[in-house]
Coordinates of C-alpha atoms in Angstrom, one line a residue:
Chain A
X1 CA 44.7 32.6 -213.8
X2 CA 48.2 34.0 -214.3
X3 CA 49.0 35.2 -217.8
X4 CA 52.2 34.1 -219.4
X5 CA 53.8 36.9 -221.4
X6 CA 56.4 35.9 -224.0
X7 CA 58.8 38.6 -225.1
X8 CA 62.5 39.0 -225.5
X9 CA 64.4 39.7 -222.3
X10 CA 66.3 42.9 -222.0
X11 CA 64.3 45.3 -224.0
X12 CA 61.0 47.2 -224.0
X13 CA 60.1 46.6 -227.6
X14 CA 56.6 45.7 -228.6
X15 CA 56.2 43.7 -225.4
X16 CA 56.1 47.0 -223.5
X17 CA 52.7 47.9 -224.9
X18 CA 51.3 44.7 -223.4
X19 CA 53.2 45.1 -220.1
X20 CA 51.7 48.6 -219.6
X21 CA 48.1 47.2 -220.0
X22 CA 48.8 44.3 -217.6
X23 CA 50.4 46.7 -215.1
X24 CA 47.6 49.2 -215.2
X25 CA 45.1 46.3 -214.8
X26 CA 47.0 45.0 -211.9
X27 CA 46.9 41.6 -213.6
X28 CA 49.1 38.7 -212.5
X29 CA 51.6 37.7 -215.2
X30 CA 54.9 36.1 -215.5
X31 CA 57.6 37.0 -218.1
X32 CA 58.5 33.6 -219.5
X33 CA 61.8 34.7 -221.2
X34 CA 63.0 36.3 -218.0
X35 CA 62.4 33.2 -216.0
X36 CA 64.8 30.4 -214.9
X37 CA 65.6 27.5 -217.1
X38 CA 65.3 25.2 -214.1
X39 CA 61.6 26.2 -213.9
X40 CA 61.1 25.5 -217.5
X41 CA 61.3 29.2 -218.4
X42 CA 63.8 31.4 -220.2
X43 CA 64.4 32.4 -223.8
X44 CA 64.7 28.7 -224.7
X45 CA 61.2 28.0 -223.5
X46 CA 59.9 30.9 -225.6
X47 CA 61.7 29.7 -228.7
X48 CA 60.4 26.2 -228.1
X49 CA 56.8 27.5 -228.1
X50 CA 57.5 29.4 -231.4
X51 CA 59.2 26.4 -233.1
X52 CA 56.8 23.8 -231.7
X53 CA 55.7 21.2 -234.3
X54 CA 52.6 20.3 -232.2
X55 CA 51.3 23.8 -231.2
X56 CA 48.0 24.1 -233.2
X57 CA 48.5 27.7 -234.1
X58 CA 52.1 28.8 -233.4
X59 CA 53.0 32.5 -233.2
X60 CA 55.3 34.1 -235.8
X61 CA 57.1 36.3 -233.3
X62 CA 57.0 37.7 -229.8
X63 CA 55.2 39.2 -228.1
X64 CA 52.6 36.5 -227.5
X65 CA 50.4 35.8 -224.5
X66 CA 49.2 32.6 -223.0
X67 CA 45.9 32.5 -221.0
X68 CA 45.4 28.9 -220.2
X69 CA 45.2 27.0 -223.5
X70 CA 44.7 30.2 -225.5
X71 CA 47.8 31.5 -227.3
X72 CA 47.4 35.0 -228.7
X73 CA 50.0 36.6 -231.0
X74 CA 50.5 40.2 -232.2
X75 CA 50.6 43.2 -229.9
X76 CA 47.3 44.8 -231.0
X77 CA 45.5 41.4 -230.9
X78 CA 46.7 40.8 -227.3
X79 CA 45.4 44.2 -226.3
X80 CA 42.1 43.5 -228.0
X81 CA 41.8 40.4 -225.9
X82 CA 42.9 42.0 -222.6
X83 CA 41.0 45.2 -223.0
X84 CA 37.5 44.0 -222.2
X85 CA 38.7 41.7 -219.5
X86 CA 40.3 44.5 -217.5
X87 CA 38.1 47.5 -218.1
X88 CA 40.5 49.1 -220.6
X89 CA 38.0 49.6 -223.4
X90 CA 34.9 51.7 -223.6
X91 CA 31.6 50.1 -222.6
X92 CA 30.1 51.0 -226.1
X93 CA 31.0 48.1 -228.4
X94 CA 31.4 50.2 -231.5
X95 CA 34.1 52.3 -229.8
X96 CA 36.2 49.2 -229.5
X97 CA 36.8 49.3 -233.2
X98 CA 37.9 52.9 -232.8
X99 CA 40.4 51.8 -230.1
X100 CA 41.7 48.9 -232.2
X101 CA 42.0 51.1 -235.3
X102 CA 44.1 53.7 -233.4
X103 CA 46.2 50.9 -231.9
X104 CA 47.0 49.6 -235.4
X105 CA 47.9 53.1 -236.5
X106 CA 50.3 53.3 -233.5
X107 CA 51.7 49.9 -234.6
X108 CA 52.3 51.3 -238.0
X109 CA 54.3 54.2 -236.5
X110 CA 56.3 51.9 -234.3
X111 CA 57.3 50.0 -237.4
X112 CA 58.4 53.2 -239.0
X113 CA 60.3 54.2 -235.9
X114 CA 62.1 50.9 -236.1
X115 CA 63.0 51.3 -239.7
X116 CA 64.7 54.7 -239.0
X117 CA 67.7 52.6 -237.8
X118 CA 67.1 49.6 -240.0
X119 CA 65.8 50.8 -243.4
X120 CA 67.6 48.3 -245.6
X121 CA 67.3 45.0 -243.6
X122 CA 66.7 43.8 -240.1
X123 CA 69.4 41.2 -240.8
X124 CA 72.1 43.9 -241.3
X125 CA 73.8 45.8 -238.5
X126 CA 72.9 49.4 -238.0
X127 CA 76.5 50.3 -238.7
X128 CA 76.2 48.8 -242.2
X129 CA 73.2 51.0 -243.1
X130 CA 74.0 54.3 -241.4
X131 CA 73.7 56.4 -244.5
X132 CA 70.4 55.0 -245.5
X133 CA 69.2 55.3 -241.8
X134 CA 70.1 59.0 -241.8
X135 CA 67.9 59.6 -244.9
X136 CA 65.0 57.6 -243.5
X137 CA 65.3 59.2 -240.0
X138 CA 65.3 62.7 -241.5
X139 CA 62.2 61.9 -243.4
X140 CA 60.6 60.4 -240.3
X141 CA 61.3 63.5 -238.3
X142 CA 60.3 66.0 -240.9
X143 CA 57.3 64.3 -242.4
X144 CA 56.1 61.2 -240.5
X145 CA 56.1 62.5 -236.9
X146 CA 54.1 65.6 -237.9
X147 CA 51.7 63.5 -240.0
X148 CA 51.0 60.8 -237.3
X149 CA 51.1 63.1 -234.3
X150 CA 49.1 65.9 -236.0
X151 CA 46.5 63.2 -236.6
X152 CA 46.5 61.8 -233.1
X153 CA 46.3 65.3 -231.6
X154 CA 43.3 65.9 -233.9
X155 CA 41.6 62.7 -232.7
X156 CA 41.9 64.0 -229.1
X157 CA 40.7 67.4 -230.0
X158 CA 37.7 66.0 -231.9
X159 CA 36.9 63.3 -229.2
X160 CA 33.2 64.1 -228.5
X161 CA 33.7 63.0 -224.9
X162 CA 36.4 65.6 -224.2
X163 CA 40.1 65.9 -225.0
X164 CA 41.7 64.1 -222.0
X165 CA 41.8 60.7 -223.7
X166 CA 42.0 59.4 -227.3
X167 CA 38.6 57.6 -227.1
X168 CA 35.7 58.2 -224.7
X169 CA 36.1 59.9 -221.4
X170 CA 38.2 57.3 -219.6
X171 CA 41.5 55.6 -220.0
X172 CA 41.7 52.8 -222.6
X173 CA 44.6 50.6 -223.6
X174 CA 45.3 52.8 -226.6
X175 CA 46.1 55.7 -224.2
X176 CA 48.8 53.5 -222.6
X177 CA 50.2 52.6 -226.0
X178 CA 50.2 56.3 -227.0
X179 CA 52.2 57.1 -223.8
X180 CA 54.7 54.4 -224.7
X181 CA 55.0 55.6 -228.3
X182 CA 55.6 59.2 -227.2
X183 CA 58.0 58.1 -224.5
X184 CA 60.0 56.1 -227.0
X185 CA 60.2 59.0 -229.4
X186 CA 61.3 61.4 -226.5
X187 CA 64.1 58.9 -225.8
X188 CA 65.2 58.3 -229.4
X189 CA 64.9 61.8 -230.8
X190 CA 65.3 64.3 -228.0
X191 CA 66.2 67.2 -230.2
X192 CA 63.4 66.6 -232.7
X193 CA 60.9 66.1 -229.8
X194 CA 61.8 69.3 -228.0
X195 CA 58.9 71.2 -229.4
X196 CA 56.5 68.3 -229.0
X197 CA 54.6 69.6 -226.0
X198 CA 54.0 72.9 -227.6
X199 CA 52.9 71.5 -231.0
X200 CA 50.8 68.6 -229.5
X201 CA 49.6 69.8 -226.1
X202 CA 46.9 67.2 -225.7
X203 CA 49.2 64.3 -226.5
X204 CA 51.9 65.7 -224.2
X205 CA 49.3 66.1 -221.4
X206 CA 48.1 62.5 -221.9
X207 CA 51.7 61.2 -221.8
X208 CA 52.2 63.1 -218.5
X209 CA 48.9 61.9 -217.1
X210 CA 49.7 58.3 -217.7
X211 CA 53.1 58.8 -216.0
X212 CA 51.2 59.8 -212.8
X213 CA 48.8 56.9 -212.7
X214 CA 49.7 55.1 -209.4
X215 CA 50.1 51.6 -210.9
X216 CA 52.1 52.9 -213.9
X217 CA 54.3 55.0 -211.7
X218 CA 54.9 52.1 -209.4
X219 CA 55.7 49.9 -212.4
X220 CA 58.1 52.4 -213.9
X221 CA 60.0 52.6 -210.6
X222 CA 60.1 48.8 -210.3
X223 CA 62.8 46.5 -211.6
X224 CA 60.2 45.0 -213.9
X225 CA 60.6 48.1 -216.2
X226 CA 63.6 47.7 -218.4
X227 CA 65.3 51.0 -219.3
X228 CA 65.2 52.3 -222.9
X229 CA 68.2 50.9 -224.8
X230 CA 69.6 50.3 -228.2
X231 CA 68.2 46.8 -228.6
X232 CA 64.7 48.3 -228.8
X233 CA 62.6 49.7 -231.6
X234 CA 63.3 53.2 -230.1
X235 CA 67.1 53.7 -230.2
X236 CA 68.9 56.9 -229.3
X237 CA 71.5 57.3 -232.0
X238 CA 72.4 61.0 -231.8
X239 CA 73.4 61.2 -235.4
X240 CA 69.9 60.2 -236.5
X241 CA 68.2 62.9 -234.4
X242 CA 67.4 66.3 -235.8
X243 CA 70.5 68.2 -236.8
X244 CA 71.5 71.1 -234.6
X245 CA 71.6 74.1 -236.8
Chain B
X1 CA 22.6 48.3 -245.5
X2 CA 25.1 49.1 -248.2
X3 CA 28.6 49.4 -247.0
X4 CA 30.7 52.4 -248.1
X5 CA 34.3 51.4 -248.9
X6 CA 36.8 54.2 -249.0
X7 CA 40.1 53.5 -250.8
X8 CA 42.2 55.1 -253.5
X9 CA 40.9 54.7 -257.0
X10 CA 43.1 52.9 -259.5
X11 CA 45.0 50.4 -257.3
X12 CA 44.5 47.2 -255.4
X13 CA 46.6 48.2 -252.4
X14 CA 45.4 47.5 -248.9
X15 CA 41.8 48.1 -250.0
X16 CA 41.9 44.8 -252.0
X17 CA 42.0 42.7 -248.8
X18 CA 38.6 44.3 -247.8
X19 CA 37.2 44.0 -251.3
X20 CA 37.9 40.2 -251.4
X21 CA 36.0 39.7 -248.2
X22 CA 33.0 41.8 -249.4
X23 CA 33.0 40.0 -252.7
X24 CA 33.2 36.5 -251.2
X25 CA 30.4 37.5 -248.8
X26 CA 28.2 38.8 -251.6
X27 CA 27.8 42.0 -249.7
X28 CA 26.5 45.2 -251.2
X29 CA 29.1 48.0 -251.2
X30 CA 30.0 51.1 -253.0
X31 CA 33.5 52.3 -253.8
X32 CA 33.3 56.0 -252.7
X33 CA 36.5 57.2 -254.4
X34 CA 35.4 55.7 -257.7
X35 CA 32.0 57.4 -257.6
X36 CA 30.9 60.5 -259.3
X37 CA 31.4 64.0 -257.8
X38 CA 27.9 64.9 -258.8
X39 CA 26.7 62.1 -256.5
X40 CA 28.8 63.4 -253.6
X41 CA 31.3 60.7 -254.2
X42 CA 34.9 60.6 -255.7
X43 CA 38.3 61.0 -254.2
X44 CA 37.4 64.5 -252.9
X45 CA 34.6 63.0 -250.8
X46 CA 37.0 60.5 -249.4
X47 CA 39.5 63.2 -248.5
X48 CA 36.8 65.3 -246.9
X49 CA 35.9 62.5 -244.6
X50 CA 39.6 62.1 -243.6
X51 CA 40.1 65.8 -243.1
X52 CA 36.7 66.4 -241.4
X53 CA 36.9 68.6 -238.4
X54 CA 33.6 67.3 -237.1
X55 CA 34.0 63.5 -237.6
X56 CA 34.2 62.1 -234.0
X57 CA 37.0 59.6 -234.8
X58 CA 38.5 60.4 -238.2
X59 CA 40.6 57.8 -239.9
X60 CA 44.4 58.2 -240.5
X61 CA 44.4 56.7 -244.0
X62 CA 42.4 54.6 -246.4
X63 CA 41.1 51.9 -246.4
X64 CA 38.2 52.7 -244.1
X65 CA 34.6 51.4 -244.1
X66 CA 31.4 53.1 -243.2
X67 CA 28.5 51.0 -242.0
X68 CA 25.8 53.5 -241.2
X69 CA 27.2 55.8 -238.5
X70 CA 30.1 53.5 -237.8
X71 CA 33.4 54.4 -239.4
X72 CA 36.1 51.7 -239.1
X73 CA 39.7 52.3 -240.1
X74 CA 42.6 49.9 -240.7
X75 CA 42.4 46.8 -242.9
X76 CA 42.7 44.2 -240.2
X77 CA 40.1 46.0 -238.1
X78 CA 37.6 46.2 -241.0
X79 CA 38.0 42.5 -241.5
X80 CA 37.6 41.9 -237.8
X81 CA 34.3 43.7 -238.1
X82 CA 33.1 42.1 -241.3
X83 CA 34.2 38.5 -240.5
X84 CA 31.4 37.5 -238.0
X85 CA 28.8 39.4 -240.0
X86 CA 29.4 37.3 -243.1
X87 CA 30.4 33.9 -241.9
X88 CA 34.1 34.5 -242.6
X89 CA 35.4 33.6 -239.2
X90 CA 35.3 30.3 -237.2
X91 CA 32.3 29.7 -235.0
X92 CA 34.7 29.2 -232.0
X93 CA 35.4 32.6 -230.4
X94 CA 39.0 31.8 -229.4
X95 CA 39.9 31.0 -233.0
X96 CA 38.9 34.6 -234.0
X97 CA 42.0 35.8 -232.2
X98 CA 44.1 33.3 -234.2
X99 CA 42.6 34.7 -237.4
X100 CA 43.2 38.2 -236.4
X101 CA 46.8 37.4 -235.3
X102 CA 47.5 35.9 -238.7
X103 CA 45.9 38.8 -240.5
X104 CA 48.2 41.2 -238.6
X105 CA 51.2 39.1 -239.6
X106 CA 50.1 39.3 -243.2
X107 CA 49.8 43.1 -242.7
X108 CA 53.4 43.2 -241.5
X109 CA 54.6 41.3 -244.6
X110 CA 52.6 43.7 -246.8
X111 CA 54.4 46.6 -245.3
X112 CA 57.7 44.9 -245.9
X113 CA 56.7 44.2 -249.5
X114 CA 55.9 47.9 -249.9
X115 CA 59.2 48.9 -248.4
X116 CA 61.1 46.9 -251.0
X117 CA 60.5 49.7 -253.5
X118 CA 60.4 52.5 -250.9
X119 CA 63.0 51.7 -248.2
X120 CA 64.1 55.3 -247.5
X121 CA 60.9 57.4 -247.7
X122 CA 57.4 57.2 -249.0
X123 CA 57.8 60.8 -249.9
X124 CA 60.6 60.1 -252.4
X125 CA 60.2 58.7 -255.9
X126 CA 61.3 55.1 -256.4
X127 CA 63.8 56.4 -258.9
X128 CA 65.5 58.3 -256.2
X129 CA 66.0 55.3 -253.9
X130 CA 66.7 52.5 -256.4
X131 CA 70.0 51.4 -255.0
X132 CA 68.6 51.1 -251.5
X133 CA 65.5 49.4 -252.9
X134 CA 67.7 46.7 -254.5
X135 CA 69.4 46.0 -251.2
X136 CA 66.1 45.8 -249.4
X137 CA 64.4 43.7 -252.1
X138 CA 67.3 41.2 -252.1
X139 CA 67.0 40.8 -248.4
X140 CA 63.2 40.4 -248.7
X141 CA 63.6 37.7 -251.3
X142 CA 66.4 35.9 -249.6
X143 CA 65.3 36.1 -246.0
X144 CA 61.8 37.6 -245.5
X145 CA 59.8 35.6 -248.0
X146 CA 61.2 32.3 -246.7
X147 CA 60.7 33.3 -243.1
X148 CA 57.1 34.5 -243.5
X149 CA 56.0 31.8 -246.0
X150 CA 57.8 29.0 -244.1
X151 CA 55.8 30.1 -241.1
X152 CA 52.4 30.3 -242.9
X153 CA 53.0 26.9 -244.5
X154 CA 53.7 25.5 -241.1
X155 CA 50.5 27.0 -239.7
X156 CA 48.5 25.2 -242.5
X157 CA 50.4 22.0 -241.8
X158 CA 49.8 22.1 -238.1
X159 CA 46.2 23.2 -238.4
X160 CA 44.4 20.5 -236.3
X161 CA 41.4 20.7 -238.6
X162 CA 43.3 19.8 -241.7
X163 CA 45.6 21.6 -244.0
X164 CA 43.2 23.1 -246.6
X165 CA 42.8 26.4 -244.7
X166 CA 44.9 28.5 -242.3
X167 CA 42.4 28.2 -239.5
X168 CA 39.7 25.6 -238.9
X169 CA 38.2 23.5 -241.7
X170 CA 36.5 26.3 -243.6
X171 CA 37.4 29.5 -245.4
X172 CA 37.9 32.6 -243.2
X173 CA 38.8 36.1 -244.3
X174 CA 42.5 35.4 -243.6
X175 CA 42.6 32.8 -246.3
X176 CA 41.4 35.5 -248.8
X177 CA 44.1 37.8 -247.6
X178 CA 46.7 35.1 -247.9
X179 CA 45.5 34.6 -251.5
X180 CA 46.0 38.3 -252.2
X181 CA 49.4 38.4 -250.5
X182 CA 50.7 35.5 -252.6
X183 CA 49.1 36.9 -255.7
X184 CA 50.8 40.2 -255.2
X185 CA 54.2 38.5 -254.7
X186 CA 53.7 36.4 -257.9
X187 CA 53.1 39.7 -259.7
X188 CA 56.0 41.6 -258.2
X189 CA 58.6 39.0 -258.0
X190 CA 57.9 36.3 -260.7
X191 CA 61.4 35.0 -260.8
X192 CA 61.8 34.7 -257.1
X193 CA 58.3 33.1 -256.8
X194 CA 59.0 30.5 -259.5
X195 CA 59.7 27.8 -256.8
X196 CA 56.9 28.9 -254.5
X197 CA 54.4 26.1 -255.3
X198 CA 57.1 23.5 -254.7
X199 CA 58.4 25.0 -251.5
X200 CA 55.0 25.9 -250.1
X201 CA 52.6 23.4 -251.6
X202 CA 49.7 24.1 -249.1
X203 CA 49.9 27.9 -249.6
X204 CA 50.0 27.5 -253.3
X205 CA 47.0 25.1 -253.2
X206 CA 45.1 27.6 -251.0
X207 CA 45.9 30.4 -253.5
X208 CA 44.5 28.3 -256.4
X209 CA 41.5 27.2 -254.4
X210 CA 40.5 30.8 -253.7
X211 CA 40.9 31.6 -257.4
X212 CA 38.3 29.0 -258.1
X213 CA 35.6 30.1 -255.7
X214 CA 32.7 31.2 -257.8
X215 CA 32.2 34.7 -256.3
X216 CA 36.0 35.4 -256.3
X217 CA 36.3 34.1 -259.9
X218 CA 33.4 36.4 -261.0
X219 CA 34.9 39.3 -259.2
X220 CA 38.4 38.8 -260.7
X221 CA 36.7 38.8 -264.2
X222 CA 34.6 41.9 -263.5
X223 CA 35.6 45.5 -264.1
X224 CA 35.5 46.0 -260.3
X225 CA 38.9 44.3 -260.1
X226 CA 41.7 46.6 -260.9
X227 CA 44.8 45.0 -262.5
X228 CA 48.0 44.8 -260.5
X229 CA 50.0 47.9 -261.3
X230 CA 52.9 50.1 -260.2
X231 CA 50.9 52.3 -257.9
X232 CA 50.3 49.4 -255.5
X233 CA 52.2 47.9 -252.6
X234 CA 53.1 45.1 -255.0
X235 CA 55.0 46.5 -257.9
X236 CA 56.8 44.7 -260.7
X237 CA 60.1 46.3 -261.1
X238 CA 62.2 43.6 -262.9
X239 CA 65.4 45.0 -261.5
X240 CA 64.2 44.3 -257.9
X241 CA 63.3 40.7 -258.7
X242 CA 65.7 37.8 -258.1
X243 CA 68.8 38.1 -260.3
X244 CA 69.0 35.6 -263.2
X245 CA 72.2 33.8 -262.7

């Protein structure tokens, strides 16, 4: 069965965490919003699903995934569903709660990364909240990146199965999400992230190892991968990056 | 087996979503941070677990739950674990993803409610970000509450099993969380929430129905329930509420 992934066209955003899992799994999927109107696809079709008055449990926002009749909303929830179906979770059941807990912590950091450029309101333009964004971005760089990344590095260090992955001794979907989070931060805050590999060597090694996985590498080269850009949660506004002093 | 719940003493916060599920289930649990140092409990014991260098998969932040050797972090993840063990999820497996998706959407709104009083940085005092907080709170009241609550009301309306609960025809943990979210908003923004029962009759009825459940009612009367206060995600700062005009 071909999955239907619903996410905004033109940006990585939260949809990218799902795409990476689908690509690593070699799963068949279509991107509904990127499809053609004449085929019943496109952004309009995505909005129609969200706004449907007959859908039993409509989603609040993209990304959401359809697998036959099942509609699953929320990034971490989609990954929770896909993980066991594609060998992207540990075999030990209890460790799946560890994976999900880490995934939700990544989600929290993604929200904070978004709020660096939109601290006052998603409804306002960045240009109308630049001063507040500078305060929030500075706090994010000085306090939040070290707090989150120091924690994730420690999880890898204390992983009883070795320090190559976050959980167990094999790749799980949360490793793919960690790659994406780090990659987004490299893009958004290149000056602040300069010392990242030195401060968080295990996380940096994980990021690079994911880059070299054959299916991920092929995906990143393909036209399915959208480049980082300023519509995403990770935006490169040089004035929000670490000041050069 | 007695659960160990780890959450900050003195506030409802995100721990309250877990407490409500444990109370409705009639489960045995202890509040580690509220315990006595002489019994190896207290906030110090909670911090020691978080900072442990030997814990295989340490948590990032409270709340977290211990069930024997298993340590589960993140509110929605804890509820995902407790739900099936205590009859707080639908019997149909696929609906559990619906419950989890809604729970994560509630979590997103809780984060936004928190950010109304801390839009710039959690590290700064509210008093040092009051102007930004007013902008964010105004946007929250005018745009975010209607968007989220309009959505949740629609989920109840479109629930194929009737409109008494969010999912299926029986109480699940996400209904308890919805009660807590609404209750927190009533406390934080009484003026803005004045029209809530009229605009969102199903949600208001759900809130009131949860209040009347015997175990919940007993809990809310007990000294285990901490009153709403200004250490929580839901804070009543009158100046952030809807302006009286």
